[in-house]
Coordinates of C-alpha atoms and ligand atoms in Angstrom, one line a residue:
M17 CA 83.4 175.5 37.5
T18 CA 82.6 177.8 34.6
L19 CA 84.6 180.6 36.2
A20 CA 87.6 178.2 36.8
L21 CA 87.5 177.1 33.1
T22 CA 87.3 180.7 31.9
L23 CA 90.3 181.7 34.1
L24 CA 92.3 178.7 32.9
T25 CA 91.6 179.5 29.3
V26 CA 92.6 183.1 29.8
L27 CA 95.8 182.1 31.6
V28 CA 96.8 179.6 28.9
A29 CA 96.2 182.3 26.3
L30 CA 98.4 184.7 28.2
V31 CA 101.2 182.1 28.5
V32 CA 101.0 181.4 24.8
L33 CA 101.0 185.1 24.0
A34 CA 104.0 185.7 26.3
G35 CA 105.9 182.9 24.6
W36 CA 105.1 184.3 21.2
W37 CA 106.2 187.8 22.3
I38 CA 109.5 186.5 23.8
R39 CA 110.3 184.6 20.7
R40 CA 109.3 187.5 18.4
C41 CA 111.4 190.0 20.4
N42 CA 114.3 187.5 20.6
L43 CA 114.8 188.3 24.3
A44 CA 118.2 187.0 25.1
T45 CA 121.5 188.5 26.1
R46 CA 123.5 186.8 23.4
P47 CA 124.5 189.1 20.6
S48 CA 122.5 188.4 17.6
P49 CA 122.4 189.7 14.0
L50 CA 119.2 191.5 14.9
A51 CA 120.6 193.1 18.0
S52 CA 120.5 196.6 16.6
R53 CA 116.9 196.3 15.6
V54 CA 114.1 196.5 18.1
A55 CA 110.9 195.2 16.7
P56 CA 107.7 197.3 17.3
G57 CA 106.2 196.4 20.7
C58 CA 109.5 194.9 22.1
D59 CA 110.6 198.0 24.0
L60 CA 109.4 196.7 27.3
G61 CA 111.3 193.4 26.9
Q62 CA 114.4 195.3 26.0
Q63 CA 114.1 197.5 29.1
L64 CA 113.5 194.4 31.3
L65 CA 116.7 192.9 30.0
M66 CA 118.6 196.1 30.5
A67 CA 117.4 196.6 34.0
N68 CA 118.8 193.2 34.9
S69 CA 122.1 193.8 33.1
A70 CA 125.3 194.9 34.8
D71 CA 126.1 197.4 32.1
G72 CA 122.8 198.6 30.7
P73 CA 122.3 200.1 27.3
T74 CA 124.6 202.7 26.0
Q75 CA 122.7 203.5 22.8
P76 CA 119.1 203.3 21.8
G77 CA 118.3 199.8 20.5
Q78 CA 121.5 198.3 22.0
R79 CA 121.2 195.0 23.9
A80 CA 123.1 194.2 27.1
T81 CA 125.8 191.7 26.5
R82 CA 126.7 190.8 30.1
R83 CA 124.8 189.1 32.9
G84 CA 121.0 189.3 32.7
P85 CA 118.0 187.0 32.3
T86 CA 118.4 184.5 29.5
R87 CA 115.4 183.6 27.4
R88 CA 115.2 180.3 29.4
A89 CA 115.1 182.2 32.7
F90 CA 112.6 184.6 31.4
L91 CA 110.4 181.7 30.3
R92 CA 110.9 179.8 33.5
N93 CA 109.9 182.9 35.6
S94 CA 106.9 183.5 33.3
M95 CA 105.7 179.9 33.7
A96 CA 106.1 180.1 37.5
G97 CA 104.1 183.3 37.6
A98 CA 101.4 181.8 35.3
W99 CA 101.2 178.7 37.6
L100 CA 100.9 180.9 40.7
V101 CA 98.1 182.9 39.0
T102 CA 96.4 179.7 37.8
L103 CA 96.5 178.2 41.3
G104 CA 95.2 181.5 42.7
G105 CA 92.4 181.4 40.1
F106 CA 91.4 177.9 41.0
G107 CA 91.5 178.7 44.7
G108 CA 89.3 181.7 44.2
A109 CA 86.9 179.7 42.0
T110 CA 86.7 177.0 44.6
L111 CA 86.1 179.5 47.4
A112 CA 83.4 181.1 45.3
Y113 CA 81.7 177.8 44.7
L114 CA 81.8 176.8 48.4
W115 CA 80.9 180.2 49.8
P116 CA 77.2 180.6 50.7
D117 CA 75.4 182.4 47.9
L118 CA 74.1 185.4 49.7
R119 CA 72.1 186.4 46.7
G120 CA 69.5 183.7 47.4
G121 CA 70.9 180.3 46.3
F122 CA 71.9 177.2 48.2
G123 CA 73.6 178.1 51.5
A124 CA 71.5 181.2 52.2
E125 CA 68.2 181.8 54.0
L126 CA 65.6 181.5 51.3
D127 CA 62.1 183.0 51.1
L128 CA 60.1 180.4 49.3
G129 CA 56.8 182.2 49.3
T130 CA 53.8 182.2 51.5
Q131 CA 52.7 179.3 53.6
D132 CA 49.3 179.2 51.9
E133 CA 50.8 179.2 48.4
I134 CA 53.1 176.3 49.3
L135 CA 50.4 174.3 50.9
S136 CA 48.1 174.7 48.0
E137 CA 50.8 173.7 45.5
I138 CA 51.6 170.6 47.5
E139 CA 47.9 169.7 47.5
E140 CA 47.4 170.4 43.7
Q141 CA 50.5 168.5 42.7
N142 CA 50.1 165.7 45.2
A143 CA 53.9 166.1 45.6
P144 CA 56.3 168.1 47.6
F145 CA 57.0 171.8 46.8
E146 CA 60.4 172.0 45.2
D147 CA 62.9 174.8 45.3
P148 CA 65.8 173.9 42.9
A149 CA 68.0 176.9 43.9
G150 CA 67.9 175.7 47.5
R151 CA 68.0 172.0 46.7
T152 CA 65.0 171.7 48.9
Y153 CA 61.7 169.9 49.1
V154 CA 59.1 171.3 51.4
I155 CA 56.6 168.7 52.6
E156 CA 53.4 168.9 54.5
Y157 CA 54.0 168.1 58.2
D158 CA 51.1 167.3 60.6
P159 CA 52.2 167.9 64.2
D160 CA 49.3 165.6 65.3
L161 CA 51.1 162.7 63.7
D162 CA 54.2 163.6 65.7
P163 CA 53.0 163.5 69.3
D164 CA 56.6 163.4 70.7
G165 CA 57.5 166.5 68.8
S166 CA 60.4 164.8 67.0
Y167 CA 60.4 167.4 64.3
A168 CA 58.9 170.3 66.2
D169 CA 62.1 172.3 66.5
I170 CA 63.0 172.3 62.8
T171 CA 59.4 173.1 61.7
G172 CA 59.0 176.0 64.1
G173 CA 55.4 175.1 64.7
A174 CA 54.5 175.3 61.0
P175 CA 52.6 172.6 59.1
L176 CA 55.6 172.3 56.8
M177 CA 59.1 170.7 56.9
A178 CA 62.1 171.3 54.6
L179 CA 64.1 168.3 53.4
F180 CA 67.6 168.5 51.7
W181 CA 67.1 166.7 48.4
T182 CA 70.5 165.1 48.4
C183 CA 70.7 161.4 49.3
P184 CA 72.6 160.9 52.6
H185 CA 74.1 157.7 51.1
L186 CA 76.3 159.0 48.3
G187 CA 74.8 162.3 47.3
C188 CA 72.5 161.6 44.4
R189 CA 69.4 163.8 44.1
V190 CA 66.4 161.8 45.4
P191 CA 63.3 162.3 43.3
F192 CA 59.8 162.0 44.7
C193 CA 57.7 159.1 43.4
E194 CA 54.1 160.1 42.9
S195 CA 52.7 156.6 42.8
S196 CA 54.3 155.3 46.0
Q197 CA 54.4 158.8 47.6
W198 CA 57.9 158.0 48.8
F199 CA 61.3 159.5 47.9
E200 CA 63.2 156.9 46.0
C201 CA 66.8 157.2 45.1
P202 CA 67.7 155.9 41.6
C203 CA 71.4 155.4 42.4
H204 CA 71.3 152.6 45.0
Q205 CA 67.6 152.3 45.7
S206 CA 67.4 153.9 49.1
R207 CA 63.8 154.8 49.9
Y208 CA 62.3 157.3 52.3
N209 CA 58.7 157.9 53.3
R210 CA 56.9 161.2 52.7
W211 CA 58.6 162.8 55.7
G212 CA 62.0 161.7 54.4
E213 CA 62.4 158.9 57.0
W214 CA 64.5 155.9 55.9
T215 CA 62.5 152.9 54.9
G216 CA 65.0 150.8 53.0
G217 CA 68.3 150.7 51.1
P218 CA 71.9 151.4 51.9
A219 CA 71.4 155.0 53.2
P220 CA 72.7 155.4 56.8
R221 CA 69.8 157.6 57.9
G222 CA 66.7 159.5 56.8
M223 CA 67.0 162.5 54.5
D224 CA 68.7 165.6 55.9
R225 CA 66.7 168.7 56.8
F226 CA 66.8 172.4 57.0
P227 CA 65.4 174.6 59.7
L228 CA 62.1 176.3 58.6
E229 CA 60.1 179.1 60.0
V230 CA 57.1 181.1 59.0
T231 CA 57.3 184.9 59.5
D232 CA 54.5 187.0 61.0
D233 CA 53.3 187.8 57.6
G234 CA 53.1 184.2 56.6
R235 CA 56.3 183.8 54.5
V236 CA 58.2 180.6 54.6
I237 CA 61.9 181.0 55.3
V238 CA 64.2 178.0 54.9
D239 CA 67.8 178.3 56.2
T240 CA 69.9 176.2 53.8
S241 CA 73.1 177.2 55.5
E242 CA 72.4 174.7 58.2
I243 CA 72.0 171.1 57.2
I244 CA 70.6 168.9 60.0
D245 CA 71.3 165.2 59.9
G246 CA 68.2 163.1 59.1
P247 CA 66.7 160.8 61.6
S248 CA 68.2 157.5 62.4
R249 CA 67.0 154.4 60.6
A250 CA 65.2 153.4 63.7
A251 CA 63.0 156.5 63.6
A252 CA 59.6 155.9 62.2
V253 CA 57.4 158.7 63.3
L254 CA 55.2 158.6 60.2
D255 CA 53.5 155.3 59.6
Q256 CA 53.2 155.4 55.8
P257 CA 53.4 152.3 53.7
P258 CA 53.9 152.8 50.0
E259 CA 50.7 154.1 48.4
G260 CA 51.3 152.6 45.0
A261 CA 53.9 151.2 42.7
S262 CA 57.6 152.0 43.1
C263 CA 59.2 154.3 40.5
L264 CA 62.5 152.3 40.6
Ligands
FES23 S1 73.1 157.8 46.6 FE1 71.0 157.3 47.1 S2 71.0 155.3 47.6 FE2 73.1 155.7 47.1

């Protein structure tokens, strides 16, 4: 959005500058008392007028007096060009916003550190590991508590699982509540257990996930280009009642 605002500001400034220049140079084909004088910096405007004129100039500083772009036509064309550039700028900015950030932000494969580091931070904080750039929570996942292997494919055999921190209801960020050890959405009170499974509220399913894998040298890679729909409301692999007071 910053890029789009910058582009818009520059374009507005260019349009204002063009209007000032057209006015200053008195770019019109009507004869005027100033016709014999060409203000400094107005040569280009004069040449543009002459190029579109049937007669063209016969003397330096002379204006065409027959057909050619009027000031109104010149302004109209300038405005049309400015609008085209503005729309192009917005289109480019939107694409840039939506395009996966290959430098390591949301939409890319992210290296979040080693498995040992992440596990020890989860244990120390008694809360999920957070990666704001990837809008990701990494939680501890115990395959023994998932005998049917419901989440085995997205955890790649690792004792970790990656959750998308955006609420599947209407898109708020879902914070983790340390006292209840649940994720609790402040917008409409949807709640999810520690594994991001739905436990209440208007959300249509559990929290969405990202595929995660651990490399041979122990680094945790989360692919935020692929958002996997969270489990249905009926899924309740982890049996975890709230462990304390709610944060809502
Ligand atoms: S956005 Fe989370 S419950 Fe509505």
